[in-house]
Coordinates of C-alpha atoms and ligand atoms in Angstrom, one line a residue:
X1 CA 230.7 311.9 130.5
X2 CA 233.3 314.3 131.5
X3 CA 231.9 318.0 133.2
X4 CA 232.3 319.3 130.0
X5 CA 230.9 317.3 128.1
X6 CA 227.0 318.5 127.2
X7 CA 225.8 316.8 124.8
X8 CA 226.1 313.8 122.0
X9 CA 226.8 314.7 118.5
X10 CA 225.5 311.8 116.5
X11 CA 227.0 311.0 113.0
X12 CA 225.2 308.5 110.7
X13 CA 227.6 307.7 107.9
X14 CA 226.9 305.1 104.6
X15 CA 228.8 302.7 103.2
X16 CA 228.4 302.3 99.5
X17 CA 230.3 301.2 96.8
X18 CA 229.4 297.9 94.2
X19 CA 229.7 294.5 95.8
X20 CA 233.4 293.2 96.3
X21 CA 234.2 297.0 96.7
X22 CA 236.0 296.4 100.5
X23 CA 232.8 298.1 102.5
X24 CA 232.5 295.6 105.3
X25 CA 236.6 295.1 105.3
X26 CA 236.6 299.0 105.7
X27 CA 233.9 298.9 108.4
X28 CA 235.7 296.2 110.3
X29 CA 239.2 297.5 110.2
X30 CA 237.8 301.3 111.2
X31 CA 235.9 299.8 114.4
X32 CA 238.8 297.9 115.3
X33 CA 241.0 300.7 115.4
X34 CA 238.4 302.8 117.5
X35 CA 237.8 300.2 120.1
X36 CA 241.2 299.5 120.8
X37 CA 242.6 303.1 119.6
X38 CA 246.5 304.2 119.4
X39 CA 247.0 307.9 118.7
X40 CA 250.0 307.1 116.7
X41 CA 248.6 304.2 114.2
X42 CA 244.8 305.7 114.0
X43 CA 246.3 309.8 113.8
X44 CA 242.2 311.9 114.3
X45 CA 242.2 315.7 114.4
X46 CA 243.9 315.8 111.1
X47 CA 246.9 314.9 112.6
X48 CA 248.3 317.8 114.1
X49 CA 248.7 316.4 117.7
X50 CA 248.4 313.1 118.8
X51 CA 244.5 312.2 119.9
X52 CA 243.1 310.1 122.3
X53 CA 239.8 308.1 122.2
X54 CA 238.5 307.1 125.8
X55 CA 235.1 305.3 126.5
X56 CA 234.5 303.0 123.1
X57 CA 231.5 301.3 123.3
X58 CA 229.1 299.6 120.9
X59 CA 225.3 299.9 121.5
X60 CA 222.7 298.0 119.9
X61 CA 221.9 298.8 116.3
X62 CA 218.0 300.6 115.7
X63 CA 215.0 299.4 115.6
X64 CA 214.7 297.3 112.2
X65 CA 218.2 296.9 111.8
X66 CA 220.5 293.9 112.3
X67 CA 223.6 294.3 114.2
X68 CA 226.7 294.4 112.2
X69 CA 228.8 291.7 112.9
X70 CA 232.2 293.2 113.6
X71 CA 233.1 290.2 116.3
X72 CA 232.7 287.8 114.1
X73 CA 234.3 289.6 111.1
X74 CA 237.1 290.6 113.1
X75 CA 237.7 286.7 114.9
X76 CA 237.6 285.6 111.1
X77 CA 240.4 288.1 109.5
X78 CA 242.7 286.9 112.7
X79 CA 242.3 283.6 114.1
X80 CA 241.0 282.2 110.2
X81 CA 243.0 284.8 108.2
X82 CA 239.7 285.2 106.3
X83 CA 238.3 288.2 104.8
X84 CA 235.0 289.1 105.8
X85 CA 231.9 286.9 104.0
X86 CA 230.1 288.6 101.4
X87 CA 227.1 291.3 102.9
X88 CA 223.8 289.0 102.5
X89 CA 221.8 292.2 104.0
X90 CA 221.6 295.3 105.1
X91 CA 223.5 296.1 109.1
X92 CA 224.1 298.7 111.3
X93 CA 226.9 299.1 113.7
X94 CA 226.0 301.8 116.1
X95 CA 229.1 303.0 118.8
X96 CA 229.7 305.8 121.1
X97 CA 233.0 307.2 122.6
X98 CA 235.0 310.1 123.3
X99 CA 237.6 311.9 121.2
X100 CA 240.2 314.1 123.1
X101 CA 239.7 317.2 120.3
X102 CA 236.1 317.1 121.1
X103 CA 235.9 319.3 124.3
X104 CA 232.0 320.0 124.6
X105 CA 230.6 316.4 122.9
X106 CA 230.7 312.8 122.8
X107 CA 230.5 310.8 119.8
X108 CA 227.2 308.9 118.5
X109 CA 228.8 307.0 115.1
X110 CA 225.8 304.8 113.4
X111 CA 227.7 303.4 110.5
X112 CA 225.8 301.3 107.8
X113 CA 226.7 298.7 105.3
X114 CA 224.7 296.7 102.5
X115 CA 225.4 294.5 100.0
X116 CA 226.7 296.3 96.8
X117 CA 224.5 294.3 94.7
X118 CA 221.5 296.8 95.7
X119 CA 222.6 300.2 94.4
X120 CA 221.9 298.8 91.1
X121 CA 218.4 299.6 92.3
X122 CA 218.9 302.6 93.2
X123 CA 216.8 304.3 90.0
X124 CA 213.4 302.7 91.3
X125 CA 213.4 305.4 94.1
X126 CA 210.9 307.7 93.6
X127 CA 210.3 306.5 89.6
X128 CA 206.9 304.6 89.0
X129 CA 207.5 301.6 86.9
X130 CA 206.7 303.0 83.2
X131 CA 209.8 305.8 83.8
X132 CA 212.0 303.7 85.8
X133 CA 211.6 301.3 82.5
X134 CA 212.3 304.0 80.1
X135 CA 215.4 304.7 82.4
X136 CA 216.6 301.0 82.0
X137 CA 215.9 301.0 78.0
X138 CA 217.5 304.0 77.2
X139 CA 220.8 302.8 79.3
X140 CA 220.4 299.6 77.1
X141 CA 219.6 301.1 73.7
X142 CA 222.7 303.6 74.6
X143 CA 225.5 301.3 75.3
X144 CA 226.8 298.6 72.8
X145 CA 228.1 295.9 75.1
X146 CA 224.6 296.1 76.7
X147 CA 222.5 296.1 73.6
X148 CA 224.9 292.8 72.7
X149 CA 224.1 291.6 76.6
X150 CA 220.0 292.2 76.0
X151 CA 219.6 290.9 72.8
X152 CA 217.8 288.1 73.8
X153 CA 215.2 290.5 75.7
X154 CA 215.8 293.0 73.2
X155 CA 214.0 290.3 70.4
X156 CA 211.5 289.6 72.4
X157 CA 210.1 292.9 73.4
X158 CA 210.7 294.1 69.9
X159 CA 208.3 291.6 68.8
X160 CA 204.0 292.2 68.0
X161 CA 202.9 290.3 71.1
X162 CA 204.6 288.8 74.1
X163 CA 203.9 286.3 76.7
X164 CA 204.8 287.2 80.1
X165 CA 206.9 283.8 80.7
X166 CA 209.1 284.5 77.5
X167 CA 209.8 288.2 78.4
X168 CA 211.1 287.0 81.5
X169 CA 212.8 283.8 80.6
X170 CA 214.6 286.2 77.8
X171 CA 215.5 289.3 80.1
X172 CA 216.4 286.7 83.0
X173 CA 219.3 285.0 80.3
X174 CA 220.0 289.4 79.5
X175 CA 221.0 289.6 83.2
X176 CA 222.9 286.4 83.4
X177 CA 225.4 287.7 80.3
X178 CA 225.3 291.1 82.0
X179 CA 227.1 289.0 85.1
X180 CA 229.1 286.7 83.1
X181 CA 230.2 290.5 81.1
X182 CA 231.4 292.1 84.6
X183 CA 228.6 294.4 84.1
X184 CA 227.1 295.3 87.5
X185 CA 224.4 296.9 86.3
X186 CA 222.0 293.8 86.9
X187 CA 218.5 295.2 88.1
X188 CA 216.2 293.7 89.9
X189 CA 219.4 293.3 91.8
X190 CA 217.7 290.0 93.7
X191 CA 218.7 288.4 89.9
X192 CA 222.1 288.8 91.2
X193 CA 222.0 288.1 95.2
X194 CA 218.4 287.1 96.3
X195 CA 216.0 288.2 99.6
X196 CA 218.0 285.1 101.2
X197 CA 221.2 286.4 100.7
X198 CA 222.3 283.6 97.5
X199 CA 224.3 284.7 95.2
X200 CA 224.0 284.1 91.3
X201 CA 226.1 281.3 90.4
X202 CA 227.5 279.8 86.8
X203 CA 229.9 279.7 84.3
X204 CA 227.1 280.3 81.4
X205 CA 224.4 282.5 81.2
X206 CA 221.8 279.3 80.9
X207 CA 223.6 277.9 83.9
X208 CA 223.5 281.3 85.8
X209 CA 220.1 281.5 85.5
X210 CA 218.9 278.3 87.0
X211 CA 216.5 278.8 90.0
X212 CA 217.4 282.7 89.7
X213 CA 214.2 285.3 90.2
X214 CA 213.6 288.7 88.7
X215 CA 212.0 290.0 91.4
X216 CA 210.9 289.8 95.3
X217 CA 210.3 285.9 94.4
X218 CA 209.1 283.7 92.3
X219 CA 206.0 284.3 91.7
X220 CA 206.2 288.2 91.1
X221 CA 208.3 288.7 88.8
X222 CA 208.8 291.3 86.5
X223 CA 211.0 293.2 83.9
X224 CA 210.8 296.4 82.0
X225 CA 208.8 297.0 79.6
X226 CA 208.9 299.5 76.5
X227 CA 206.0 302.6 76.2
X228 CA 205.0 300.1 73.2
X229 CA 204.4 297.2 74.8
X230 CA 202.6 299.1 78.2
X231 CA 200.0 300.0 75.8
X232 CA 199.6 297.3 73.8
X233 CA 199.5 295.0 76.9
X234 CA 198.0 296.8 79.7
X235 CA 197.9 294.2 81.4
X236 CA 200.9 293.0 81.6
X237 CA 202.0 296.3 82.0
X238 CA 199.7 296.7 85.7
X239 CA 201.1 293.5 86.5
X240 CA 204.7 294.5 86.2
X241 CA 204.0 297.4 87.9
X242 CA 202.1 295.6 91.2
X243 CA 205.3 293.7 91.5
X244 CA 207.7 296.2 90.8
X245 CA 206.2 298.7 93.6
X246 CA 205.8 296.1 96.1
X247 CA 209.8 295.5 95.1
X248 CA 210.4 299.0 95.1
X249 CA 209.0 299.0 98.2
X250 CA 210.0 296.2 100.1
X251 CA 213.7 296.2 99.2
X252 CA 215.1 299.6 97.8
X253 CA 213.1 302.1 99.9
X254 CA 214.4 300.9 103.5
X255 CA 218.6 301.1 102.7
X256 CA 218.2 303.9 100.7
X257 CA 215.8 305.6 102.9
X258 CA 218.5 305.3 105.5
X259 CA 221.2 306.5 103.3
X260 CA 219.6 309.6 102.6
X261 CA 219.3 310.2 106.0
X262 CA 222.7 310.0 107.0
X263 CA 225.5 313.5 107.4
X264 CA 228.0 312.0 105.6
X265 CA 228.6 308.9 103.0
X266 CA 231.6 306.9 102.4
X267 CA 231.6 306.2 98.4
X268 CA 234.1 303.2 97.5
X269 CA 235.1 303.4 93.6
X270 CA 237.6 300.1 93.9
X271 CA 239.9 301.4 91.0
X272 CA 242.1 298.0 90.9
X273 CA 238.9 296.3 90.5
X274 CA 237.9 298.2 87.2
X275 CA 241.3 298.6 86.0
X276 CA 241.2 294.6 85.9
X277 CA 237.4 293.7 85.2
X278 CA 237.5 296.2 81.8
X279 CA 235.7 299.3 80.3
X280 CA 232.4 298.1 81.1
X281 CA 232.8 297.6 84.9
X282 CA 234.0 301.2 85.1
X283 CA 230.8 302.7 83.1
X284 CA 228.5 300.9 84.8
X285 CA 229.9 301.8 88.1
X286 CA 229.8 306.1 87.1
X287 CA 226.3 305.4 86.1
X288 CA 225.3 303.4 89.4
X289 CA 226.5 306.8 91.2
X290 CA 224.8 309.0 89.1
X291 CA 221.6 307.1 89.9
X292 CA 222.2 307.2 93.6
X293 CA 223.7 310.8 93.6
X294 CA 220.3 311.6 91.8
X295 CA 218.2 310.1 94.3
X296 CA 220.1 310.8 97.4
X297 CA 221.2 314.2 96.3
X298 CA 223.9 314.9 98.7
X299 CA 224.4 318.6 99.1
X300 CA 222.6 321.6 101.3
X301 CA 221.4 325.2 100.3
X302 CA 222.7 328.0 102.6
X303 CA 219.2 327.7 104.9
X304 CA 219.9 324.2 105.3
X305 CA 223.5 324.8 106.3
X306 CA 222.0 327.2 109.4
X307 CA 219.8 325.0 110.2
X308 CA 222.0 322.4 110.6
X309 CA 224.6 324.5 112.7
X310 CA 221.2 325.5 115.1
X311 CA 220.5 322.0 115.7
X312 CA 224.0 321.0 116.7
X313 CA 224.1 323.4 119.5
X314 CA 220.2 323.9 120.6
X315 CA 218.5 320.3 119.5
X316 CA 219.4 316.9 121.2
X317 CA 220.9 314.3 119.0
X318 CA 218.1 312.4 118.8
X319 CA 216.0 315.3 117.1
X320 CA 218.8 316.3 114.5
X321 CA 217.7 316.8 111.0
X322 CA 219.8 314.8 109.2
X323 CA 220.8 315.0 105.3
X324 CA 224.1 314.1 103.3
X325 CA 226.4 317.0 103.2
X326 CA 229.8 315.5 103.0
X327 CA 231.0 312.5 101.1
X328 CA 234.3 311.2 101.3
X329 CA 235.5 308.9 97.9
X330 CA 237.5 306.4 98.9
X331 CA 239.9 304.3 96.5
X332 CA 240.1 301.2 98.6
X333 CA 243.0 298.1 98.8
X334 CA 245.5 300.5 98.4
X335 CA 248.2 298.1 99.5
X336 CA 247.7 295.4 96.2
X337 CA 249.1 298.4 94.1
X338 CA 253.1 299.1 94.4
X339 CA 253.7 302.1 96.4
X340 CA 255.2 304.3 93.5
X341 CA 251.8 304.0 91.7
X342 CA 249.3 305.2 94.8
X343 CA 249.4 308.7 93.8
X344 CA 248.3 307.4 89.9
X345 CA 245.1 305.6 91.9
X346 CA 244.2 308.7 93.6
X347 CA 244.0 310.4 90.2
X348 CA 242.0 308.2 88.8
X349 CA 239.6 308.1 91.6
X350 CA 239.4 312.1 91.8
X351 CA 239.1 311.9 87.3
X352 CA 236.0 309.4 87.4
X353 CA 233.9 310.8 89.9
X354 CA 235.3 314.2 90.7
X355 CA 232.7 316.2 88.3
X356 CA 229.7 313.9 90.8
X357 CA 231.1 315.9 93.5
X358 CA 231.2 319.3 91.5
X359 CA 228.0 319.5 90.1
X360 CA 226.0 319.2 93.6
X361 CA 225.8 322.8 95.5
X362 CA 226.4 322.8 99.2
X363 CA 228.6 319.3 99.0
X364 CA 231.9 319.3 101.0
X365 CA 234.1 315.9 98.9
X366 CA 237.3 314.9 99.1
X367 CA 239.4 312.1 97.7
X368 CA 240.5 309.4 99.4
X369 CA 243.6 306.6 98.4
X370 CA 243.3 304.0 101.6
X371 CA 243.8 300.8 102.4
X372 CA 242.1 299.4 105.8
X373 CA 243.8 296.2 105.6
X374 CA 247.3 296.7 104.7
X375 CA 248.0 293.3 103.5
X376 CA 251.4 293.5 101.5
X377 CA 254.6 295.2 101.6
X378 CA 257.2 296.0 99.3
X379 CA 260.0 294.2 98.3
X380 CA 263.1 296.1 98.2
X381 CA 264.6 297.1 95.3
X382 CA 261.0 296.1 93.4
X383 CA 260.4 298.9 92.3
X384 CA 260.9 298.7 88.1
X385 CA 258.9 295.8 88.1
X386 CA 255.9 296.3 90.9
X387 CA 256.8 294.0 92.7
X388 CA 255.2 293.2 96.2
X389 CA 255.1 290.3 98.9
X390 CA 251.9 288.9 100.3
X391 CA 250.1 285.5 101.4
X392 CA 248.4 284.3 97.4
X393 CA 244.6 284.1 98.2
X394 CA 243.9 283.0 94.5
X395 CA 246.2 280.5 92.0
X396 CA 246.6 282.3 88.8
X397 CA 243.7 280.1 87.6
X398 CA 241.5 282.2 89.7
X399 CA 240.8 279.2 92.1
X400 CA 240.8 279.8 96.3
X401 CA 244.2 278.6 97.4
X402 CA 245.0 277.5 101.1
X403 CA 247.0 280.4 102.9
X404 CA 250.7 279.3 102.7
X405 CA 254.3 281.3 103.0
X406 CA 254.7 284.9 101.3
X407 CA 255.6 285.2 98.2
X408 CA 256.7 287.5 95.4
X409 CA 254.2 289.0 92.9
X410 CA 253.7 291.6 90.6
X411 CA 250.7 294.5 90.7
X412 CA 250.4 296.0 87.2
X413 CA 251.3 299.9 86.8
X414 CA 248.5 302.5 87.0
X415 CA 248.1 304.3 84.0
X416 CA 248.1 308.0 84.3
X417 CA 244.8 308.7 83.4
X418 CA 241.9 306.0 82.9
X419 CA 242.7 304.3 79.0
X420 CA 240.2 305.3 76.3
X421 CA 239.2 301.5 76.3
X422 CA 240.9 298.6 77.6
X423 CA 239.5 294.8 78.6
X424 CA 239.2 292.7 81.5
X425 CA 242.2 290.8 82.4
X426 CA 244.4 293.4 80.8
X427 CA 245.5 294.8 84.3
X428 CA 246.1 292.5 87.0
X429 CA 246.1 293.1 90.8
X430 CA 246.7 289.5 92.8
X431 CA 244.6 288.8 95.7
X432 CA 246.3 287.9 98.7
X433 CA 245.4 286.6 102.4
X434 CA 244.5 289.5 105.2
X435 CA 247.2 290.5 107.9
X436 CA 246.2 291.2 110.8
X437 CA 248.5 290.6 114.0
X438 CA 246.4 287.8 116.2
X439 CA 246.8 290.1 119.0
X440 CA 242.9 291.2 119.2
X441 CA 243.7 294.5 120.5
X442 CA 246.5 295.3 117.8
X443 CA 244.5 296.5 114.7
X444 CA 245.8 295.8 111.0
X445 CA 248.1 298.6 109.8
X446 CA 245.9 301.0 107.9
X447 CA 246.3 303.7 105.0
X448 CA 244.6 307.1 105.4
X449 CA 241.5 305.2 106.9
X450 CA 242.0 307.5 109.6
X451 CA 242.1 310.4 107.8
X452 CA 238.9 309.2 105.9
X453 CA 237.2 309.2 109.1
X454 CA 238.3 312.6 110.4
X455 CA 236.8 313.8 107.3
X456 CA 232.9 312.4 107.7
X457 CA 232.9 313.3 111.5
X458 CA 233.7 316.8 111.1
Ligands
LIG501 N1 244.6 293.6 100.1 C1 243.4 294.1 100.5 N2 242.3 293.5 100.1 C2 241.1 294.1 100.5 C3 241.0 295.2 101.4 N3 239.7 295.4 101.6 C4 239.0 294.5 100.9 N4 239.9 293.7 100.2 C5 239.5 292.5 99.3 O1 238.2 292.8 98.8 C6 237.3 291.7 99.1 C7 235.9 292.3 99.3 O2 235.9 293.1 100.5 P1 234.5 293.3 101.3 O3 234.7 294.3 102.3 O4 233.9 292.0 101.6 O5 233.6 293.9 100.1 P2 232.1 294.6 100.2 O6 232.2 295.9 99.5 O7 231.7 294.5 101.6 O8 231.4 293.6 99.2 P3 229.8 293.1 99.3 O9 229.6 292.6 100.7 O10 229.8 292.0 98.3 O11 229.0 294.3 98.9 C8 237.9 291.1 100.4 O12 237.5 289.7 100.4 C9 239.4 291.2 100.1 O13 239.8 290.2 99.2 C10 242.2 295.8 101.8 O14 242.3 296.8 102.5 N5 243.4 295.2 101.3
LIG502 MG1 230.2 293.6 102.4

C-alpha cells in the first residue's frame, strides 16, 4: 500500500440477469482486463485521462462461497475457443488492487455470479407459501400463453379433490411447456437446472420431464396451490408448505441474501435474446425483475445515504453497511448486432426497464450497451444488409458446429422501439465462436465494459 493509501474501500457487486444472459462471459472478460490492465483498452475514471491499475490480485472467495473459476473460464475462451460452461452454482470472485484515480484507497471488488435459472425464485423471499402461491396463480390466470402452458395443472387444481402425485405430475408437464415456450418463468427453478447443477433436457414436454423434480429433491416436492384447495386440503397444503420453506430456505435465501447485501448490481436484459426468443421471453423477464427489484429493493433514503458516506471515511471495510444503491443495466453481446443498430439496442434496454429504475427513491441507474467479448467485426460496405463476419458457433439448424474460417452473416435490424407482439424466430442474431487473442495477458476487445465498471465502483 502506497503512504497514502489508508484504507480499503470494498465493493460487492451482483451479477444477474436470466440464464444464457452473458453473466459469467461478462465476469471473465472484466477480470481479465483488470489483472492484466491497459489504460487505453480498459479506459477507468470515466475516461478523462488515461488510468493505471497496479497491484491486481485475487484472494480467496468467503466463507460459504465457491471460488469463481475465472482460470479455467479464461484457459477455455483461448486455448479451446469455448465460451464459458453454463453456471451450475452460485461463485464468488473476490480481488484487490489499486486504481491510479483513487488517491486515499485500495480496491476490495467481491463480484458474484449465479445461475440465471434462480431469479425465477426470487418471489419466495420473504412470502410464506399460501401468498407466494397466490403470486404464482395470479401471474398464470393473468397471462394467456401461460394459462395455455398450465392447463394441464390448471385442470387438475380446478378439480373437487386432488391427489398430491397428480398435482405434481400435471404442474411438472406445466413447467416443461413453459421451457419448451421460451418462458423462463419456471419456478421451483430446480425443475429447470437441479441442486446438482443438470439441466432440463427434451424436445417434448413428456420428454422434459423425465427424472425432473419440483423441488429440493425427490421426495419433497411441491407446487402451488389455490386458497381453495389449502382449505379443502390442509394437509396437503402443510405439506407443500414444509417443503417449500425448507426450499425457500435452502436455495433462494443464501444468493439472494447476498445480493441484497451488495453496493451495486450489474442487471443483464440480453435484448438480442428476446428479440429472437418472442414476446413471452421479454414479459417474463420484466416480471422476473420486478420480483427481484421488490425483494431486493435497491435504493436509499437520505439517512441512509449519510450513513453510508460516514462509514466510508470513519468504519473499516470489513464493518461497512452494505445495501444496493446503484445498478447499472447492461444490454450484453453487443457485437452480434451491426454497428448502425447499437444505439436502437440501447433504447430498448433503457424502454423495458427504465420505469424499474424510476420508481425506486434513492437509486442512481444508468444504461448500459456492452459487449465483453467482442467477437465479430463488420464487413465493409455491409451496412444495408447487417452484415458481419465471425467464427459460426451454430448451423442454421441450431446444431453446435466445429469452429472453422470466418464467414459472412447477417444480424437482423433492431426495431426502434420493442414490437407490440412479435414471435420467436422472427429476429435472428447468429451465434459465433469467442475471440480472444491466445496471448493470456492480451484481453478480448471489449465495448463499454469498462465504463460499466466505473459506474458500480464509484
Ligand atoms: N458474441 C458474444 N457472445 C456472447 C458474449 N457474452 C456472452 N455471449 C454468448 O452468450 C452465451 C452465454 O453466456 P454466459 O456468460 O455463459 O451466460 P450466463 O448469463 O452466465 O448464463 P447462465 O450461467 O446459464 O446463467 C455464451 O456462451 C456466448 O454464446 C459477448 O460478449 N459476445
Ligand atoms: Mg453463467
Amino acid at each position: 500500500m502506497s503512504l497514502f493509501r489508508v484504507k480499503t474501500t470494498e465493493c460487492r457487486v451482483g451479477v444477474v440477469g436470466l440464464y444464457n444472459a452473458g453473466k459469467t462471459v461478462l465476469l471473465t472478460s472484466l477480470v481479465n482486463h483488470l489483472d492484466n490492465h491497459d489504460g487505453d483498452r480498459f479506459r477507468l475514471g470515466h475516461g478523462k485521462e488515461i488510468q493505471t491499475i497496479r497491484k491486481f490480485e485475487i484472494l480467496p472467495p468467503d466463507d460459504g462461497w465457491a471460488a469463481f473459476n475465472y482460470a479455467g473460464f479464461r484457459d477455455a475462451l483461448v486455448h479451446n475457443g469455448k465460451w464459458p460452461e453454463k453456471t451450475r452454482d452460485r461463485s464468488q470472485l473476490v480481488c484487490k488492487f489499486e486504481r491510479s484515480d483513487w488517491t486515499f484507497s485500495d480496491a476490495l471488488l467481491k463480484l458474484y455470479d449465479l445461475p440465471g435459472e434462480r431469479l425465477a425464485d426470487a418471489a419466495m423471499l420473504g412470502r410464506e407459501f399460501g401468498p407466494w402461491s397466490d403470486h404464482i396463480l395470479t401471474l398464470i390466470d393473468n397471462d394467456t400463453p401461460y394459462r395455455a402452458c398450465c392447463a394441464p395443472f390448471l385442470e387438475a387444481a380446478g378439480a373437487g379433490a386432488v391427489a398430491e402425485a397428480d398435482l405434481i405430475r400435471a404442474y411438472k408437464l406445466a413447467q416443461a411447456n413453459l421451457i419448451l415456450a421460451y418462458k423462463p418463468l419456471v419456478t421451483p427453478s430446480t425443475f429447470l437446472l437441479d441442486t446438482k447443477g443438470s439441466p432440463a433436457r427434451g424436445q417434448t414436454a413428456t420428454e422434459v420431464v423425465v427424472g425432473r423434480v419440483s423441488g429440493l429433491n425427490a421426495d419433497a416436492e411441491f407446487t402451488p396451490l389455490p386458497a381453495r384447495l389449502r382449505e379443502a386440503q390442509p394437509e396437503l397444503a402443510a405439506l407443500f408448505a414444509r417443503r417449500f420453506e425448507a426450499y425457500r430456505d435452502q436455495i433462494v435465501v443464501p444468493f439472494l441474501h447476498a445480493l441484497r447485501s451488495c453496493h451495486a448490481l450489474i442487471v443483464l436484459v440480453d435484448v438480442t435474446t428476446l428479440l429472437a426468443a418472442g414476446v413471452g421471453m421479454y414479459d417474463d423477464n420484466r416480471q422476473i425483475l420486478r420480483d427481484l427489484f421488490h425483494v431486493l429493493d435497491p435504493g436509499e433514503n437520505f439517512a441512509e445515504t449519510v450513513g453510508r458516506h460516514l462509514a466510508k471515511v470513519f468504519l473499516p471495510h470489513t464493518l461497512r453497511p452494505g445495501w444496493i444503491n446503484r445498478v447499472a443495466f447492461v444490454a450484453p453481446k453487443l457485437d452480434l448486432v451491426h454497428p448502425i443498430d447499437r444505439d436502437r439496442v440501447f433504447g430498448l434496454l433503457k424502454r423495458m426497464v427504465g420505469k424499474l429504475a424510476e420508481n425506486r427513491d434513492g437509486l442512481k441507474a444508468e444504461f448500459f450497451n456492452c459487449a465483453a467479448v467482442v467477437s465479430t467485426k463488420p464487413l465493409p460496405g455491409g451496412d444495408a444488409d447487417r452484415a458481419l463476419v465471425g467464427i459460426p458457433y451454430r448451423s442454421a439448424e441450431g446444431r453446435k458446429i466445429p469452429p472453422g474460417a470466418e464467414q459472412r452473416f447477417t444480424s437482423s435490424p433492431i426495431p426502434d422501439d420493442w414490437p407490440l407482439n412479435w414471435r420467436a424466430g422472427q429476429y435472428v442474431f447468429p451465434e459465433v465462436y469467442p475471440f480472444v487473442p491466445a496471448r493470456k495477458d492480451c484481453p478480448p476487445d471489449q465495448i463499454n465494459l469498462d465504463r460499466v465498471l466505473d459506474f458500480v465502483m464509484d
